[in-house]
PDB file of C-alpha atoms and ligand atoms in Angstrom:
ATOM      1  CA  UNK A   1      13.340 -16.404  -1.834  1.00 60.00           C
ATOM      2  CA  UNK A   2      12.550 -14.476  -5.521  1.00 78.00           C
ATOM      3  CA  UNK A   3      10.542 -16.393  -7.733  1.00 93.00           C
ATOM      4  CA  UNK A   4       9.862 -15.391 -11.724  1.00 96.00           C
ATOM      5  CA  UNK A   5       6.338 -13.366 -10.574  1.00 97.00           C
ATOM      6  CA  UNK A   6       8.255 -11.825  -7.898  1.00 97.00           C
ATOM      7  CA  UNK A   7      10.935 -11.103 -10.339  1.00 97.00           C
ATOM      8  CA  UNK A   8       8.918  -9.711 -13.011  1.00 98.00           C
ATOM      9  CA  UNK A   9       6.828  -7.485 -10.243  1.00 98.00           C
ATOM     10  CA  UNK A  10      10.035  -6.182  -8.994  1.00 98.00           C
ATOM     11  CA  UNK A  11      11.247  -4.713 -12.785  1.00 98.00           C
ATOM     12  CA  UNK A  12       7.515  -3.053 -12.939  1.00 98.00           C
ATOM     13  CA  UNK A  13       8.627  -1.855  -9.570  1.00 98.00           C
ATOM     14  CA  UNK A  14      11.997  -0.262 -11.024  1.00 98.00           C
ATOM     15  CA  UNK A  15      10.396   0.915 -14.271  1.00 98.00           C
ATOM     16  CA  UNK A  16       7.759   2.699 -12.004  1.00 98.00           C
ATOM     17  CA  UNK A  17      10.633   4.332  -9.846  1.00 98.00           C
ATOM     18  CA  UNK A  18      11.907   5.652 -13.464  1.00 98.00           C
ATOM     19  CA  UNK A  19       8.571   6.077 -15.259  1.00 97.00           C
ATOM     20  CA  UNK A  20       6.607   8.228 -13.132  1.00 98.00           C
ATOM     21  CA  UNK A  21       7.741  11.253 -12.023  1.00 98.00           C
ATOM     22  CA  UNK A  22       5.921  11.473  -8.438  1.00 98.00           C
ATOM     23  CA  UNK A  23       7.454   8.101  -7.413  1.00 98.00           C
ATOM     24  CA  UNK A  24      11.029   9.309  -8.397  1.00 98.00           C
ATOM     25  CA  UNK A  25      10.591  12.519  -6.644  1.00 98.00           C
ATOM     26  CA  UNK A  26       9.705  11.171  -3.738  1.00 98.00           C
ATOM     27  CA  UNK A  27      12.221   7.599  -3.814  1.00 97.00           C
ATOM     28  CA  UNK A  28      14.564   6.663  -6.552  1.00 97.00           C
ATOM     29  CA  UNK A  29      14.737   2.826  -6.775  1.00 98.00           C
ATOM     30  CA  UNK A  30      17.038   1.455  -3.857  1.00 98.00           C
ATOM     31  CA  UNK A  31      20.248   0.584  -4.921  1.00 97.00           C
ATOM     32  CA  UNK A  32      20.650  -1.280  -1.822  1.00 98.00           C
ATOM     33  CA  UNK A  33      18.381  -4.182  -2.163  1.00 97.00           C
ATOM     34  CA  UNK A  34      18.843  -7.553  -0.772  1.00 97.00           C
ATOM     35  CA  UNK A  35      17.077 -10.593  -1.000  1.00 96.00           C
ATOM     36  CA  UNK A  36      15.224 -11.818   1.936  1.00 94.00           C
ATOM     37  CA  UNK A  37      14.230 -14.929   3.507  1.00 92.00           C
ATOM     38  CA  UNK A  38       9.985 -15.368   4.373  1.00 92.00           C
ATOM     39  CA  UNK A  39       7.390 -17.650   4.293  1.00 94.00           C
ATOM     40  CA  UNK A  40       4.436 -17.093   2.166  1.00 96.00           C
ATOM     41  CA  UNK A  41       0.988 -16.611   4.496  1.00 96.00           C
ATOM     42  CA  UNK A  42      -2.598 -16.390   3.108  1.00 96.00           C
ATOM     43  CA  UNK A  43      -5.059 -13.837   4.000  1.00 95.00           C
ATOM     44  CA  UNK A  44      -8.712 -14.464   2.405  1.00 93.00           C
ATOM     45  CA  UNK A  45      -8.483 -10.529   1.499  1.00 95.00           C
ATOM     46  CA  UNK A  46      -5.582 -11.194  -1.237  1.00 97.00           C
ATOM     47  CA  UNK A  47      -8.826 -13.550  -2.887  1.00 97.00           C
ATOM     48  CA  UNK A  48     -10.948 -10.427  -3.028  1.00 96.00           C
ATOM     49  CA  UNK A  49      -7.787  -8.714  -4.920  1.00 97.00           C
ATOM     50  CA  UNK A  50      -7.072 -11.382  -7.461  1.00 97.00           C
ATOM     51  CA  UNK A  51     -10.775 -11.629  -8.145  1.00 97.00           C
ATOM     52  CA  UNK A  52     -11.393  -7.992  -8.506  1.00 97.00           C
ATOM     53  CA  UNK A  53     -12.202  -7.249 -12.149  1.00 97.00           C
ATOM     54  CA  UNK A  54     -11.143  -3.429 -12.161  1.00 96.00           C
ATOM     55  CA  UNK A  55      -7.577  -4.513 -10.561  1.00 95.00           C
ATOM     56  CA  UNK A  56      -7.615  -6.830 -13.469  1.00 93.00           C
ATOM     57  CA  UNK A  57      -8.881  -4.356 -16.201  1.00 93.00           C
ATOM     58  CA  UNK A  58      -6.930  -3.121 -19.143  1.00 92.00           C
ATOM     59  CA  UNK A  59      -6.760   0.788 -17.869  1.00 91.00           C
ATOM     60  CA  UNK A  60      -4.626  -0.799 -14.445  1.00 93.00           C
ATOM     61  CA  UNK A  61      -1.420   0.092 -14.237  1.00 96.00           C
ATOM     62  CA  UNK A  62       0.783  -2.916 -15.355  1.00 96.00           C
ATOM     63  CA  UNK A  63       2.118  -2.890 -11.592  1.00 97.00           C
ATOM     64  CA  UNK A  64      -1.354  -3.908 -10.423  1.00 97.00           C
ATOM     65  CA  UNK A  65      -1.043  -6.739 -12.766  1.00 96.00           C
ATOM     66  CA  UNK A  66       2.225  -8.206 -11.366  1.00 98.00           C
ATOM     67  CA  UNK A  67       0.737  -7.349  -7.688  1.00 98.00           C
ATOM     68  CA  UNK A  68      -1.495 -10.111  -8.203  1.00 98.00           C
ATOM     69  CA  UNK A  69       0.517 -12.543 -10.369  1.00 97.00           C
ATOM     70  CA  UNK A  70       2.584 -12.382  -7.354  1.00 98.00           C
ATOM     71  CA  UNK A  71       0.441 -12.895  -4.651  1.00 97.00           C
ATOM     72  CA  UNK A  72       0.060 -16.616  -4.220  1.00 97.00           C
ATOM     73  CA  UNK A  73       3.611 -16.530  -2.812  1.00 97.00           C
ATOM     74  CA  UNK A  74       2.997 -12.983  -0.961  1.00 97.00           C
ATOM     75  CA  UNK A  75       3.393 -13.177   2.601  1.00 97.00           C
ATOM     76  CA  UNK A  76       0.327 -10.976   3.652  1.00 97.00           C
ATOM     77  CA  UNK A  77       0.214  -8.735   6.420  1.00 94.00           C
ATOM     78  CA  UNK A  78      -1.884  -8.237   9.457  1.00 90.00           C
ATOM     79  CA  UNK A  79      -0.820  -4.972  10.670  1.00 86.00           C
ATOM     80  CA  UNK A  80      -3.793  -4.289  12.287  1.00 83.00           C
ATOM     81  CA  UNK A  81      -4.808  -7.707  14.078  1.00 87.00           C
ATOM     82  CA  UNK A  82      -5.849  -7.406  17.775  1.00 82.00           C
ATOM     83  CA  UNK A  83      -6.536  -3.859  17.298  1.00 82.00           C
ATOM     84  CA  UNK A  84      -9.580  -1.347  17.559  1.00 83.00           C
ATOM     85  CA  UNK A  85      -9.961  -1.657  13.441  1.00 85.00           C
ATOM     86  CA  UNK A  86     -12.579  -4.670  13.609  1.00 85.00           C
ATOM     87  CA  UNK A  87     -13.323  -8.053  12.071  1.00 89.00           C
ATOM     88  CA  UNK A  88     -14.720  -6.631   8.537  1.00 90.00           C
ATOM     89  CA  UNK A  89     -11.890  -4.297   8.273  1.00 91.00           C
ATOM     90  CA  UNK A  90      -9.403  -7.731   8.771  1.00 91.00           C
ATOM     91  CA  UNK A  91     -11.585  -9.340   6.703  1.00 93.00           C
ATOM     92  CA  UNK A  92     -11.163  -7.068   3.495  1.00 95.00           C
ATOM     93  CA  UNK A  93      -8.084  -5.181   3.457  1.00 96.00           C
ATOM     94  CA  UNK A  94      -5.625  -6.346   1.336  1.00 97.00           C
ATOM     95  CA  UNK A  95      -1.609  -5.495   2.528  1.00 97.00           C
ATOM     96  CA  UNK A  96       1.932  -7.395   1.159  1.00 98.00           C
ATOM     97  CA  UNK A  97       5.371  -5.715   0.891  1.00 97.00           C
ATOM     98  CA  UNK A  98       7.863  -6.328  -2.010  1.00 98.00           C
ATOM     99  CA  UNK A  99      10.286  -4.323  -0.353  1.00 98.00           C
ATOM    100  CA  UNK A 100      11.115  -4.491   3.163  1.00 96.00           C
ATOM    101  CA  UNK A 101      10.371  -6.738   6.476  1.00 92.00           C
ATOM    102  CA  UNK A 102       7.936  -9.828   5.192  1.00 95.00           C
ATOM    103  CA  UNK A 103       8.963  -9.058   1.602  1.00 97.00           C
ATOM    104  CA  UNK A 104      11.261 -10.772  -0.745  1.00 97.00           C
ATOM    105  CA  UNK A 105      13.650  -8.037  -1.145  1.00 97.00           C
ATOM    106  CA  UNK A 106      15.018  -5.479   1.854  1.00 97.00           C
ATOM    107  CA  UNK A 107      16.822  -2.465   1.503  1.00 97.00           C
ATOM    108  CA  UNK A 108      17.839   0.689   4.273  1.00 97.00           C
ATOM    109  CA  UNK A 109      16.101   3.366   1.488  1.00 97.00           C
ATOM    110  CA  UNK A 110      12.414   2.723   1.295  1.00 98.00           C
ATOM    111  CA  UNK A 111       9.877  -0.089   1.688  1.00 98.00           C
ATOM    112  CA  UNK A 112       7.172  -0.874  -1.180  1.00 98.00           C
ATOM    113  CA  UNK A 113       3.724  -2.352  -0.450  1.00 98.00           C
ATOM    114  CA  UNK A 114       0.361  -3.136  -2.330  1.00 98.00           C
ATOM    115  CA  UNK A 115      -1.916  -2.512  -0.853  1.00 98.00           C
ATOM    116  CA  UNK A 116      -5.747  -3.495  -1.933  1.00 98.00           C
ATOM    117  CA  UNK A 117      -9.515  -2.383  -0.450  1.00 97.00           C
ATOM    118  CA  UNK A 118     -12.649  -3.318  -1.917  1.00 98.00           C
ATOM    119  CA  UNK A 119     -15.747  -0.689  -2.275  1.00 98.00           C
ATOM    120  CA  UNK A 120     -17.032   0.425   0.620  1.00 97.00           C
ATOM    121  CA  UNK A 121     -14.455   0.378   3.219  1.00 96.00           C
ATOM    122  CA  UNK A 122     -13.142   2.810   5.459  1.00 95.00           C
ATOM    123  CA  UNK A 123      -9.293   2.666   6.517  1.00 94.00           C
ATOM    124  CA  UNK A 124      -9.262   4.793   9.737  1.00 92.00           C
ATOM    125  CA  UNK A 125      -6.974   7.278  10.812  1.00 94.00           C
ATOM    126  CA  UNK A 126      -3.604   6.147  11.034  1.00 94.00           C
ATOM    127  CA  UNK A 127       0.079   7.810  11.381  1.00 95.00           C
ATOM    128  CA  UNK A 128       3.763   6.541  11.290  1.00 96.00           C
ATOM    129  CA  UNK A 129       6.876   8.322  11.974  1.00 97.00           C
ATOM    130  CA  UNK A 130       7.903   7.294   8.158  1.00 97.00           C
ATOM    131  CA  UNK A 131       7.064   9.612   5.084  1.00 98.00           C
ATOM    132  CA  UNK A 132       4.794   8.002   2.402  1.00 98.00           C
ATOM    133  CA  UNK A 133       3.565   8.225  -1.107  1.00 98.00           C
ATOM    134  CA  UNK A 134       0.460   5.999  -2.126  1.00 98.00           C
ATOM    135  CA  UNK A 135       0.591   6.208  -6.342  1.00 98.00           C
ATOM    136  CA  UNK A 136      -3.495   4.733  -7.346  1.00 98.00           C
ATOM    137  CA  UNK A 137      -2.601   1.582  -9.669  1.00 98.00           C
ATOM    138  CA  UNK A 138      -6.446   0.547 -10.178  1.00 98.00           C
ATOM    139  CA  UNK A 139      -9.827   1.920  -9.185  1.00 98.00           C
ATOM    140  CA  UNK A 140     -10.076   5.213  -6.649  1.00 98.00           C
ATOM    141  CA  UNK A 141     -10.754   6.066  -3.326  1.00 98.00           C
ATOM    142  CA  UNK A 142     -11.298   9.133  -0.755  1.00 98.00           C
ATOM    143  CA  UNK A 143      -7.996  10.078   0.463  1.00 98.00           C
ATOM    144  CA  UNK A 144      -7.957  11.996   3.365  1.00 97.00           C
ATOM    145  CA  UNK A 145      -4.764  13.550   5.581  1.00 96.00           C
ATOM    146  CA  UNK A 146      -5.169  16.065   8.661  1.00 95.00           C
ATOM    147  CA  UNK A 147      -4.842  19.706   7.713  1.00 95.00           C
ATOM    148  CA  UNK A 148      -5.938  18.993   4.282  1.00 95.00           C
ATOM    149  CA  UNK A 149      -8.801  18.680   2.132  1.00 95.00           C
ATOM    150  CA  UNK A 150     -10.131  15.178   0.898  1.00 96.00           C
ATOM    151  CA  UNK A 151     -10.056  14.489  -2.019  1.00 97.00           C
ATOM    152  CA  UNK A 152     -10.535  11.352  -4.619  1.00 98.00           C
ATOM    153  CA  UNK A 153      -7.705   9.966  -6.388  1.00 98.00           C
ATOM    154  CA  UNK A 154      -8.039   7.818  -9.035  1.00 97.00           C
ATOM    155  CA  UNK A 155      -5.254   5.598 -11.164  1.00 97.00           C
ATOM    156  CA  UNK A 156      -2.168   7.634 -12.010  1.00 97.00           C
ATOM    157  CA  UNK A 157      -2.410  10.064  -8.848  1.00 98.00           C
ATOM    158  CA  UNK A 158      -0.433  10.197  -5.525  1.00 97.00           C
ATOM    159  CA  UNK A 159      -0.898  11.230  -1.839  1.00 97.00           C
ATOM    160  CA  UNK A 160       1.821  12.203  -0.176  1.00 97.00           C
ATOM    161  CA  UNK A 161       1.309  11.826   4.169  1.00 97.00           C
ATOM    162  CA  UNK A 162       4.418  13.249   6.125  1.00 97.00           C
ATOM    163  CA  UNK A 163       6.386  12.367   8.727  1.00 97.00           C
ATOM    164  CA  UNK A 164       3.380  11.248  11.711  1.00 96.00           C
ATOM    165  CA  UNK A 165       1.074  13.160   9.663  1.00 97.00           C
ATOM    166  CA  UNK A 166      -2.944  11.363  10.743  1.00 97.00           C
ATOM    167  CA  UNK A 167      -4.201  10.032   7.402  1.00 97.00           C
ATOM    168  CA  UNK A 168      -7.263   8.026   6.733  1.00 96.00           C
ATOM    169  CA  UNK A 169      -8.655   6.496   3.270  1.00 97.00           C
ATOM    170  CA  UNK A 170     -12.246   5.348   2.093  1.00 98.00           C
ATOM    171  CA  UNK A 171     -13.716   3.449  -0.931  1.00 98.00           C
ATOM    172  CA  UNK A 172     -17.469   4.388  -1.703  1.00 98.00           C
ATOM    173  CA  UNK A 173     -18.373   2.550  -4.820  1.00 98.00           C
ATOM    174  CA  UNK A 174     -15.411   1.275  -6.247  1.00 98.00           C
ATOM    175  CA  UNK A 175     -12.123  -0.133  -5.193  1.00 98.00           C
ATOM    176  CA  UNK A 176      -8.954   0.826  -5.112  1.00 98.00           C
ATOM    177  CA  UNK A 177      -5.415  -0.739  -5.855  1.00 98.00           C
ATOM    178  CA  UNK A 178      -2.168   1.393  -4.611  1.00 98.00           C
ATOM    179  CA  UNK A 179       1.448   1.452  -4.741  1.00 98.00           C
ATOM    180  CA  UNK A 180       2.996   2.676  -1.268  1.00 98.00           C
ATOM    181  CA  UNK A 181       6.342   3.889  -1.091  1.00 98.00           C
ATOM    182  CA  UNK A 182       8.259   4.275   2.797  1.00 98.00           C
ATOM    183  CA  UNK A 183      11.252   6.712   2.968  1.00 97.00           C
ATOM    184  CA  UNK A 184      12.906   6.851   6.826  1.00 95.00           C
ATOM    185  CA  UNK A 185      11.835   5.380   9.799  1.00 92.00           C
ATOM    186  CA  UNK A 186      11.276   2.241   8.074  1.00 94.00           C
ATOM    187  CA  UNK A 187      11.497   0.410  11.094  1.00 91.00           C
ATOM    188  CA  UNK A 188       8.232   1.779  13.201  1.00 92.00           C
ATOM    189  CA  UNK A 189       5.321   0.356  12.193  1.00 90.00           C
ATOM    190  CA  UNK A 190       1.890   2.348  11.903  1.00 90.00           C
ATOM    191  CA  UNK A 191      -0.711   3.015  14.632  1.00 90.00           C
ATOM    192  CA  UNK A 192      -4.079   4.128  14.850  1.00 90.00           C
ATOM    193  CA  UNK A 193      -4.586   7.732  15.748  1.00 91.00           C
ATOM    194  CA  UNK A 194      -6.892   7.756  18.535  1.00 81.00           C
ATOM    195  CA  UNK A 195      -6.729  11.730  18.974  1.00 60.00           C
ATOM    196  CA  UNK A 196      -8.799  12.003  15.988  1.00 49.00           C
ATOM    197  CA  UNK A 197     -12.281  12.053  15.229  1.00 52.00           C
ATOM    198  CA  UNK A 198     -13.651  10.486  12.481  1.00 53.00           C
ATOM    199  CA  UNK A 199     -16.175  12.222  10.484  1.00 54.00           C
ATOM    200  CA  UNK A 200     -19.557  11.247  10.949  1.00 45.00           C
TER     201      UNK A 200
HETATM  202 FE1   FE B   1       0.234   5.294   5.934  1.00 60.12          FE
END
């Protein structure tokens, strides 16, 4: 089920595969893509992304643009529902895929989701057997992976988490907008690492 804003978000997707050079490092654009069947499901977080006025400023990445033209027909996620993560977390994180399980298009090479948090919110340590590349379309957060340093990204930079590798992320006074990319082990979703600590 495409649609013309699902259409037009998928091209920014393949020019962004092209464009920028960390995305096509770490995934050229699948050449294996098929379209999917889903059914479109509202979360009241996708209503803090649309209303966002940085997502929606002239210095986002056209990408973030067609992220939200798009998401009236999104089916949002829940990945976390029924978990440790809490009712504000639910209530403000902001998740769809374009590419992959829930999205419009599949494919066997990656999976490509939005995903969207408002200031002040703390995404807690997480892990997943797949490798992934979050590229900053609007705004900037704390990114944070174990054995590293944190550091801030803002629009135009990439984190790269490996294979099962604990990452975390954190907005302080602004939000942020990203671009994640999947590449193997599409298939296992992501889980909250309960071996470590937060920081206080
Ligand atoms: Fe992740």
């Amino acid at each position: 089920m495409t649609s013309p804003a699902f259409d037009a978000l998928l091209e920014q997707a393949r020019a962004a595969h092209r464009d920028i050079a960390d995305i096509a490092r770490f995934c050229p654009f699948p050449t294996d893509l098929r379209s999917s069947s889903f059914t479109a499901f509202h979360i009241k977080s996708a209503d803090l992304m649309a209303a966002d006025p940085v997502m929606n400023a002239p210095d986002a990445h056209p990408l973030a643009r067609a992220f939200i033209a798009a998401g009236p027909q999104a089916q949002w996620r829940e990945t976390y529902k029924n978990t440790m993560i809490g009712d504000d977390f639910m209530d403000r994180f902001a998740c769809y895929c374009l590419i992959g399980q829930g999205g419009p298009w599949i494919s066997d090479q990656m999976a490509g989701f939005v995903v969207y948090m408002p200031p002040g919110l703390h995404y807690t340590w997480h892990h997943h057997p797949a490798e992934e590349l979050y590229y900053v379309l609007a705004g900037q957060a704390e990114f944070l992976r174990e054995g590293a340093d944190s550091k801030v990204l803002h629009t135009g930079d990439s984190s790269f988490h490996a294979s099962n590798q604990p990452h975390a992320m954190e907005t302080h006074d602004h939000p942020v907008m990203a671009y994640v990319i999947w590449r193997n082990h599409l298939g296992t979703p992501p889980v909250l690492t309960e071996r470590t600590v937060d920081r206080p």
